[in-house]
Amino acid sequence: MLDTEPGRLFAFLVHPLTLRIVSGAAICLAWEATARIPISFAFPTFSATMVALWSMIADFSLIHAFAITLQPLVLGLVISAFAGVAIGVAMGLKEPVHWFASPVFIVAQAAPLAALIPLIIFAYGIGLVAKTLVVCIMAMPVIVLNSCAAVRHAPVSLLEMGRAFGCTRRQEIARIILPAASPVIFAGLRLGSAAAFVGAILAELLITPVGIGDLITYNRSVADYPRMYAAIVSIIIVSVLFIEVLEFIEVTLFRPEKRARA
Amino acid sequence: MTVDPKTAQARIAADAIVEVRDVSKTYPGDVHALDAISIGFERGRLTSLLGPSGCGKTTLLKIIAGLLPATSGEVVVDGRIVSGPGPERAFVFQDFALMPWASVLGNVTFGLEMRKVGKAEREEIARHYIAEVGLSGFEKKYPHELSGGMRQRVGLARALAVRADVLLMDEPFSAVDEQTRRKFQEDLLGLREKENKTFIFVTHSIEEAVYVSDSIVLLSPQPGRVAQVIAPDIQRGGDVDAIRRHPVYLDTVDAIWRGLKRYLD
């Protein structure tokens, strides 16, 4: 049956979804195999981690932890996204704003965040404000700098076309510059989101151990490695899902021609 | 058939919709692109700007469009001095300049939208011109789904849709393959019959210029000057293929080539 339809079998094998599942399964298998050798007693198997993950979902400890972790994360990310895109676009459109604001974000992007955390604790304490700030410091520079670069590199021929057909500056920004910049702005938002997750966990590990950071720290201290790894896996899964959702929003709202391609 | 520049200008100036008066252009770094160009473009005719690369023909077209400022001199369109782009002029770009995120309909309505024409009206006008360039049924397609030739048809429909009197075309067929190019040239002749517009057409192809033009302005390079104005006397009614075998067509191509040769070394 399959021999008579090699085309269909091949199409199934190279289908993006098949490849994604195979790739994911390969990583899980490699994990399981290396953990069974074992390479370290602190490295649990994939199956043990999944069992721990399930038990943490079942006893609500994971959901409780996420409720805490997501507060500074979502707050910081929303602030970074809106303020970051606005500042970046303004920098791209107006040269004085660019010269004024770019040093701040270039320094923020280059600075090692962990070194700044004592300073943040000193100024803002150990509460939600300090953690939100850490998330913002992580996420905002890449969002700002990408938005700025995207706006500054609007295609010259489209700008000329806009002028030839009588665009006002406002129309030029709304109808040419921003649509042309949106793929790179969204790339910045995706990178910023990933950085925000890093920032949120870092804040919980370095400021006060609560939420997912607490699950990681606590389970390590009691040597419950499957639960520690389960906490790490859970945050990775949420992070990936979040970025996928962002990509879906981008394609649905801003890139009609990408939908046409699919 | 061939007239010297001075008498040609005197003749054309009678009903010139676009007048270029003593226009010079120097780019930063002292690159002298155009030197004291004076030409009149007659209403309702198709005039080509022809010359080797570097003769400033695209620069001149963009100055007429108001996209580039002249260093000195002025351009007068319909009696008004040009200070920027205006609704009486529309531009067709060499690289099409289509917005990849907009459908064919979205691209063609762009100019009308900038002029605050209502949605229903501008889509009706756009559909008319999309049909005229032969793209009916492609209204909802995106530029990446079209061939190069079809993309330039979108660019042409966009320029037609704003119903400008003067159509400025910057090497519009140079980015498409040879067969499509020939088809385009024939279609351009048809378009000229239908639309009562003034065409200013930049090309580096001698055959193309002779095939489509009422009048050819030959520019010499570095700095660009008007070398010669040629009005090939070719009857264009009837069989479009016959033009390429017409003795006047062949003679004019030959004469221009001999004239241009000396600028190439």
XYZ file of C-alpha atoms in Angstrom:
527
model
C 0.000 0.000 0.000
C 2.675 2.465 1.027
C 5.011 1.283 -1.725
C 2.514 2.341 -4.354
C 2.363 5.870 -2.944
C 5.923 6.906 -2.169
C 5.023 10.552 -2.786
C 2.480 10.623 -0.019
C 4.753 8.816 2.429
C 7.556 11.237 1.669
C 5.234 14.216 2.082
C 4.203 12.828 5.474
C 7.823 12.335 6.548
C 8.917 15.866 5.653
C 5.744 17.547 6.909
C 6.759 20.338 9.342
C 4.637 18.848 12.137
C 6.167 15.371 11.693
C 9.666 16.840 11.762
C 8.887 18.855 14.865
C 7.561 15.818 16.707
C 10.537 13.686 15.611
C 12.947 16.419 16.727
C 11.244 16.707 20.124
C 11.133 12.943 20.549
C 14.843 12.634 19.672
C 15.778 15.087 22.410
C 13.589 13.273 24.976
C 15.095 9.906 23.994
C 18.648 11.270 24.187
C 17.815 12.687 27.605
C 16.401 9.371 28.798
C 19.396 7.424 27.442
C 22.108 9.705 28.875
C 20.373 9.853 32.260
C 20.242 6.035 32.397
C 24.009 5.656 31.904
C 23.986 7.644 34.359
C 26.221 10.643 33.715
C 25.479 12.193 37.141
C 23.293 11.241 40.063
C 21.954 14.818 39.911
C 20.676 14.289 36.353
C 17.257 12.596 36.464
C 15.774 10.603 33.593
C 13.203 12.093 31.271
C 10.529 9.710 32.538
C 11.219 10.506 36.198
C 11.058 14.218 35.402
C 7.723 13.808 33.635
C 6.320 11.885 36.607
C 7.507 14.687 38.903
C 6.013 17.287 36.557
C 2.669 15.517 36.673
C 2.707 15.294 40.455
C 3.524 19.015 40.683
C 0.602 19.819 38.414
C -1.674 17.477 40.398
C -0.810 18.969 43.805
C -1.145 22.552 42.421
C 2.359 23.546 43.517
C 3.326 24.306 39.910
C 0.213 26.388 39.261
C 0.761 28.259 42.500
C 4.397 28.945 41.527
C 3.414 30.197 38.081
C 0.828 32.533 39.611
C 3.706 34.205 41.445
C 6.327 34.110 38.671
C 3.992 35.396 35.974
C 3.229 38.622 37.896
C 6.560 40.426 37.378
C 7.025 38.607 34.081
C 3.771 39.697 32.456
C 3.900 43.163 34.003
C 7.507 43.709 32.896
C 6.877 42.281 29.453
C 3.799 44.424 28.799
C 5.670 47.549 29.893
C 8.735 46.590 27.850
C 6.680 45.767 24.762
C 4.632 48.951 24.643
C 7.245 51.371 25.935
C 10.032 49.591 24.066
C 8.333 49.692 20.675
C 7.242 53.303 21.229
C 10.721 54.444 22.248
C 12.385 52.436 19.487
C 10.066 53.798 16.795
C 10.565 57.350 18.062
C 14.329 56.816 17.982
C 14.110 55.536 14.431
C 12.000 58.457 13.246
C 13.749 61.339 14.996
C 17.505 61.662 14.939
C 17.764 63.723 18.210
C 15.737 61.085 20.107
C 18.063 58.463 18.698
C 21.211 60.198 19.945
C 19.582 60.904 23.307
C 18.192 57.442 24.032
C 20.461 54.954 22.289
C 23.368 55.082 24.815
C 20.999 54.067 27.629
C 19.797 50.972 25.825
C 23.146 50.002 24.370
C 24.622 50.132 27.892
C 21.629 48.259 29.324
C 22.037 45.563 26.684
C 25.728 45.173 27.337
C 25.584 45.347 31.164
C 25.708 42.043 33.075
C 22.344 42.043 34.841
C 23.449 39.962 37.834
C 25.930 42.682 38.766
C 23.147 45.268 38.805
C 20.807 43.272 41.035
C 22.329 44.369 44.385
C 21.836 47.941 43.198
C 18.209 47.265 42.311
C 17.550 45.620 45.672
C 19.136 48.594 47.407
C 16.893 51.033 45.534
C 13.629 49.116 45.151
C 13.679 46.422 47.839
C 12.814 42.784 47.155
C 9.198 43.094 46.056
C 7.331 43.100 42.769
C 8.832 46.432 41.667
C 12.411 45.172 41.810
C 11.534 41.966 39.930
C 9.529 43.790 37.294
C 12.463 46.111 36.814
C 14.801 43.152 36.279
C 12.424 41.802 33.628
C 12.326 45.224 31.941
C 16.105 45.614 31.960
C 16.405 42.225 30.302
C 13.620 42.622 27.753
C 13.540 46.284 26.813
C 16.933 46.939 25.148
C 16.512 44.315 22.439
C 12.935 45.463 21.775
C 13.995 49.125 21.567
C 17.087 48.538 19.433
C 15.252 46.217 17.017
C 12.335 48.629 16.626
C 14.738 51.486 16.004
C 16.775 49.593 13.417
C 13.588 48.382 11.706
C 12.232 51.901 11.324
C 15.546 53.328 10.131
C 15.857 50.688 7.439
C 12.488 51.209 5.796
C 13.019 50.450 2.081
C 14.063 53.600 0.226
C 12.109 52.705 -2.903
C 8.845 52.391 -0.943
C 9.464 55.739 0.765
C 10.033 57.298 -2.644
C 6.863 55.637 -3.930
C 4.938 57.085 -0.981
C 6.232 60.558 -1.722
C 5.419 60.224 -5.424
C 1.801 59.447 -4.528
C 1.543 62.343 -2.125
C 1.906 60.788 1.339
C 1.906 63.144 4.278
C 4.498 62.344 6.965
C 1.772 60.789 9.098
C 0.571 58.594 6.225
C 4.140 57.654 5.427
C 4.691 56.437 8.984
C 1.374 54.620 9.289
C 1.161 53.084 5.838
C 4.786 52.462 4.845
C 7.335 52.715 7.640
C 5.496 50.755 10.348
C 4.216 47.934 8.110
C 7.692 47.590 6.590
C 9.246 47.562 10.062
C 6.803 45.130 11.660
C 8.705 41.870 10.924
C 11.864 43.159 12.614
C 9.869 44.767 15.448
C 8.243 41.396 16.085
C 11.588 39.647 15.926
C 12.664 42.045 18.691
C 9.527 41.242 20.680
C 10.233 37.523 20.421
C 13.837 37.979 21.562
C 12.624 40.352 24.280
C 10.088 37.795 25.514
C 12.731 35.109 25.775
C 14.959 37.559 27.667
C 12.034 38.464 29.949
C 11.684 34.814 30.993
C 15.392 34.730 31.773
C 15.001 37.952 33.777
C 12.000 36.673 35.753
C 13.763 33.443 36.785
C 17.006 35.283 37.515
C 15.113 37.686 39.779
C 13.616 34.770 41.683
C 16.971 33.062 42.037
C 18.912 36.174 43.040
C 16.438 38.445 44.867
C 13.954 36.305 46.805
C 13.258 32.644 46.121
C 9.555 32.500 45.253
C 7.556 31.008 42.390
C 9.373 28.812 39.876
C 12.717 30.090 41.149
C 11.786 28.775 44.587
C 10.790 25.356 43.184
C 14.193 25.137 41.483
C 16.177 26.309 44.522
C 14.213 24.285 47.097
C 14.223 21.007 45.191
C 17.931 21.352 44.522
C 18.597 21.897 48.236
C 16.664 18.732 49.173
C 18.210 16.829 46.249
C 14.815 16.128 44.636
C 16.284 16.436 41.160
C 13.287 15.188 39.156
C 11.136 17.975 40.645
C 13.910 20.530 40.103
C 14.180 19.553 36.438
C 10.396 19.467 36.118
C 10.260 23.102 37.275
C 12.914 24.043 34.690
C 11.133 22.125 31.923
C 7.822 23.773 32.787
C 9.215 27.293 32.410
C 10.846 26.371 29.093
C 7.534 24.987 27.811
C 5.643 28.115 28.861
C 8.296 30.337 27.293
C 8.181 28.474 23.967
C 4.372 28.470 23.927
C 4.342 32.186 24.661
C 6.682 32.962 21.759
C 4.616 30.742 19.435
C 1.494 32.677 20.425
C 3.315 35.927 19.686
C 4.252 34.669 16.228
C 0.652 33.625 15.613
C -0.548 37.112 16.588
C 2.009 38.710 14.281
C 1.028 36.644 11.254
C -2.696 37.030 11.921
C -2.722 40.763 12.503
C 0.204 42.196 10.593
C 1.407 39.901 7.828
C -1.513 39.031 5.549
C 0.878 37.954 2.804
C 2.386 35.287 5.072
C -1.025 33.755 5.557
C -1.465 33.747 1.802
C 1.793 31.787 1.511
C 0.728 29.087 3.948
C 12.881 62.927 -39.254
C 15.885 64.168 -37.335
C 15.769 67.723 -36.136
C 18.412 69.696 -34.363
C 17.646 70.475 -30.711
C 16.893 74.167 -31.090
C 14.183 73.927 -33.730
C 12.718 70.865 -32.023
C 12.310 72.791 -28.804
C 10.731 75.726 -30.559
C 8.246 73.407 -32.219
C 7.394 71.404 -29.116
C 7.077 74.415 -26.839
C 3.793 75.334 -28.522
C 1.768 72.875 -26.436
C 4.147 71.634 -23.779
C 2.473 70.276 -20.652
C 5.860 69.707 -19.016
C 8.649 72.199 -19.519
C 12.160 71.672 -18.245
C 13.947 75.030 -18.120
C 17.697 75.141 -17.799
C 17.822 72.354 -15.219
C 21.200 71.380 -13.803
C 21.887 68.833 -11.107
C 25.072 68.399 -9.124
C 25.226 65.598 -6.594
C 27.281 65.937 -3.402
C 30.929 65.257 -4.175
C 30.741 67.491 -7.248
C 29.208 64.840 -9.497
C 27.748 66.792 -12.374
C 24.710 64.751 -13.472
C 22.747 67.233 -15.606
C 23.915 70.380 -17.327
C 21.450 73.087 -18.401
C 18.745 70.796 -19.762
C 15.838 72.482 -21.543
C 13.113 70.353 -23.076
C 9.387 70.684 -23.645
C 7.177 67.595 -23.426
C 4.180 67.873 -25.678
C 0.709 67.117 -24.333
C -0.675 63.714 -25.258
C 2.563 62.372 -26.671
C 5.017 59.744 -25.578
C 8.527 61.081 -25.224
C 11.486 58.877 -24.366
C 14.597 59.944 -22.532
C 17.285 57.771 -24.037
C 20.961 57.551 -23.282
C 23.776 55.385 -21.975
C 23.951 54.698 -18.254
C 25.247 57.691 -16.321
C 23.653 60.252 -18.622
C 21.276 61.355 -15.871
C 18.020 60.297 -17.513
C 16.550 58.853 -14.315
C 17.759 61.923 -12.408
C 15.928 64.158 -14.866
C 12.751 62.070 -14.558
C 12.879 62.255 -10.766
C 13.371 66.022 -10.913
C 10.274 66.252 -13.132
C 8.455 64.022 -10.620
C 9.477 66.329 -7.790
C 11.282 63.506 -6.021
C 14.670 65.195 -6.392
C 15.390 68.929 -6.212
C 17.216 70.503 -9.139
C 20.436 72.341 -8.305
C 19.390 75.151 -10.644
C 16.659 75.746 -13.190
C 13.010 74.864 -12.911
C 10.367 72.434 -14.096
C 6.950 73.773 -15.052
C 3.962 71.426 -15.278
C 0.674 72.832 -16.558
C 1.948 76.344 -15.937
C 2.983 75.726 -12.327
C 6.537 75.463 -11.081
C 7.251 72.050 -9.554
C 8.281 72.064 -5.900
C 7.448 68.429 -5.105
C 5.264 65.549 -6.254
C 1.800 66.556 -7.410
C -1.504 64.926 -8.353
C -1.061 65.711 -12.062
C 1.976 63.408 -12.224
C 2.173 59.673 -11.504
C 5.297 57.531 -11.366
C 6.027 53.965 -12.475
C 9.123 52.601 -10.758
C 11.875 50.490 -12.221
C 11.833 48.137 -9.211
C 7.987 48.200 -9.062
C 8.016 49.540 -5.455
C 5.017 47.452 -4.398
C 4.138 47.045 -0.741
C 4.637 43.314 -0.023
C 2.091 43.360 2.804
C -0.703 44.715 0.607
C -2.761 42.826 -1.964
C -2.905 43.894 -5.605
C -6.043 45.868 -4.777
C -4.364 47.440 -1.749
C -1.373 48.495 -3.838
C -3.438 49.923 -6.681
C -5.709 51.898 -4.340
C -2.712 53.348 -2.476
C -2.487 56.632 -4.378
C -6.245 57.176 -4.168
C -6.230 56.442 -0.456
C -3.540 59.089 0.069
C -5.911 61.494 -1.697
C -8.716 60.583 0.705
C -10.926 58.964 -1.941
C -13.640 56.874 -0.220
C -13.134 53.111 0.037
C -15.939 52.024 -2.295
C -15.011 54.559 -4.942
C -11.289 53.885 -4.884
C -11.816 50.133 -5.113
C -14.118 50.608 -8.083
C -11.529 52.780 -9.845
C -8.755 50.323 -8.954
C -10.711 47.340 -10.312
C -11.195 49.196 -13.565
C -7.468 49.772 -14.039
C -6.526 46.308 -12.787
C -8.743 45.000 -15.578
C -7.182 47.420 -18.048
C -3.662 46.118 -17.383
C -4.992 42.561 -17.673
C -4.909 41.446 -14.050
C -8.609 40.790 -13.426
C -8.996 37.978 -10.924
C -5.688 38.781 -9.216
C -7.075 41.550 -6.964
C -6.598 39.562 -3.770
C -3.145 38.182 -4.615
C -0.003 39.477 -2.948
C 3.050 40.728 -4.887
C 5.170 37.661 -4.031
C 2.560 35.482 -5.711
C 2.972 37.328 -9.017
C 5.632 37.168 -11.732
C 7.891 40.169 -12.373
C 5.849 41.226 -15.376
C 2.598 41.025 -13.428
C 4.119 43.069 -10.609
C 4.970 45.859 -13.012
C 1.391 45.732 -14.318
C 0.304 46.403 -10.732
C 2.699 49.358 -10.621
C 1.222 50.609 -13.873
C -2.361 50.201 -12.632
C -1.456 52.110 -9.471
C -0.107 55.004 -11.551
C -3.144 54.963 -13.878
C -5.614 54.839 -10.985
C -4.755 58.334 -9.760
C -5.725 59.643 -13.215
C -2.762 61.941 -13.552
C -2.212 63.768 -16.836
C 1.464 62.921 -16.955
C 2.771 59.391 -16.544
C 6.448 59.198 -15.635
C 7.971 55.788 -16.316
C 11.469 54.970 -15.082
C 12.809 52.051 -17.135
C 9.581 50.224 -16.337
C 10.342 47.144 -18.432
C 14.018 46.675 -17.623
C 13.430 44.257 -14.737
C 11.285 41.814 -16.739
C 12.319 39.146 -19.222
C 12.586 39.842 -22.952
C 9.277 38.232 -24.029
C 7.336 40.040 -21.322
C 9.106 43.225 -22.290
C 7.943 42.969 -25.894
C 4.399 42.283 -24.775
C 4.621 45.304 -22.489
C 5.795 47.533 -25.319
C 2.838 46.451 -27.441
C 0.459 46.972 -24.530
C 1.915 50.422 -23.970
C 0.958 51.369 -27.536
C -2.575 50.141 -26.834
C -2.673 52.065 -23.582
C -1.649 55.230 -25.405
C -4.612 54.849 -27.748
C -7.008 54.437 -24.844
C -5.662 56.907 -22.294
C -5.233 60.496 -23.273
C -2.069 61.052 -21.272
C 1.389 62.465 -21.664
C 4.041 59.805 -21.204
C 7.648 60.469 -20.275
C 9.517 57.247 -20.611
C 13.100 56.557 -19.526
C 14.889 53.695 -21.233
C 18.367 52.589 -22.207
C 17.081 50.418 -25.034
C 17.252 52.078 -28.446
C 14.792 49.607 -30.003
C 12.317 50.159 -27.183
C 12.536 53.934 -27.492
C 12.022 53.901 -31.256
C 9.234 51.344 -31.004
C 7.058 53.214 -28.503
C 7.956 56.914 -28.823
C 6.569 59.878 -30.718
C 9.701 61.727 -29.818
C 13.082 60.661 -28.465
C 15.342 62.921 -26.431
C 18.876 61.668 -26.692
C 21.052 62.544 -23.704
C 24.841 62.534 -23.746
C 26.645 61.470 -20.582
C 28.754 63.219 -17.946
C 27.295 65.738 -17.557
C 23.913 64.930 -19.091
C 23.036 67.235 -21.972
C 20.422 67.090 -24.707
C 22.366 65.708 -27.666
C 19.542 65.352 -30.149
C 15.762 65.238 -30.402
C 14.394 62.684 -32.840
C 10.789 62.260 -33.923
C 10.537 58.933 -35.770
C 7.812 59.163 -38.388
C 6.192 55.779 -37.865
C 2.506 55.024 -38.349
C 1.453 53.080 -35.271
C -2.133 52.257 -36.114
C -2.903 48.661 -37.077
C -0.386 45.842 -36.883
C 1.995 46.332 -33.951
C 4.403 43.718 -35.294
C 4.771 45.601 -38.555
C 6.516 48.447 -36.729
C 9.601 46.339 -36.092
C 9.959 45.736 -39.839
C 9.170 49.311 -40.823
C 12.102 50.900 -42.726
C 11.854 54.129 -40.712
C 12.031 52.073 -37.500
C 15.164 50.287 -38.653
C 16.801 53.469 -39.980
C 16.082 55.383 -36.778
C 17.501 52.615 -34.586
C 20.587 52.601 -36.768
C 20.985 56.380 -36.725
C 20.669 56.555 -32.922
C 23.157 53.740 -32.479
C 25.699 55.519 -34.680
C 25.100 58.693 -32.688
C 25.521 56.997 -29.323
C 28.586 54.935 -30.212
C 30.987 57.810 -29.716
C 30.006 58.126 -26.028
C 30.887 54.554 -25.252
C 34.685 54.715 -25.236
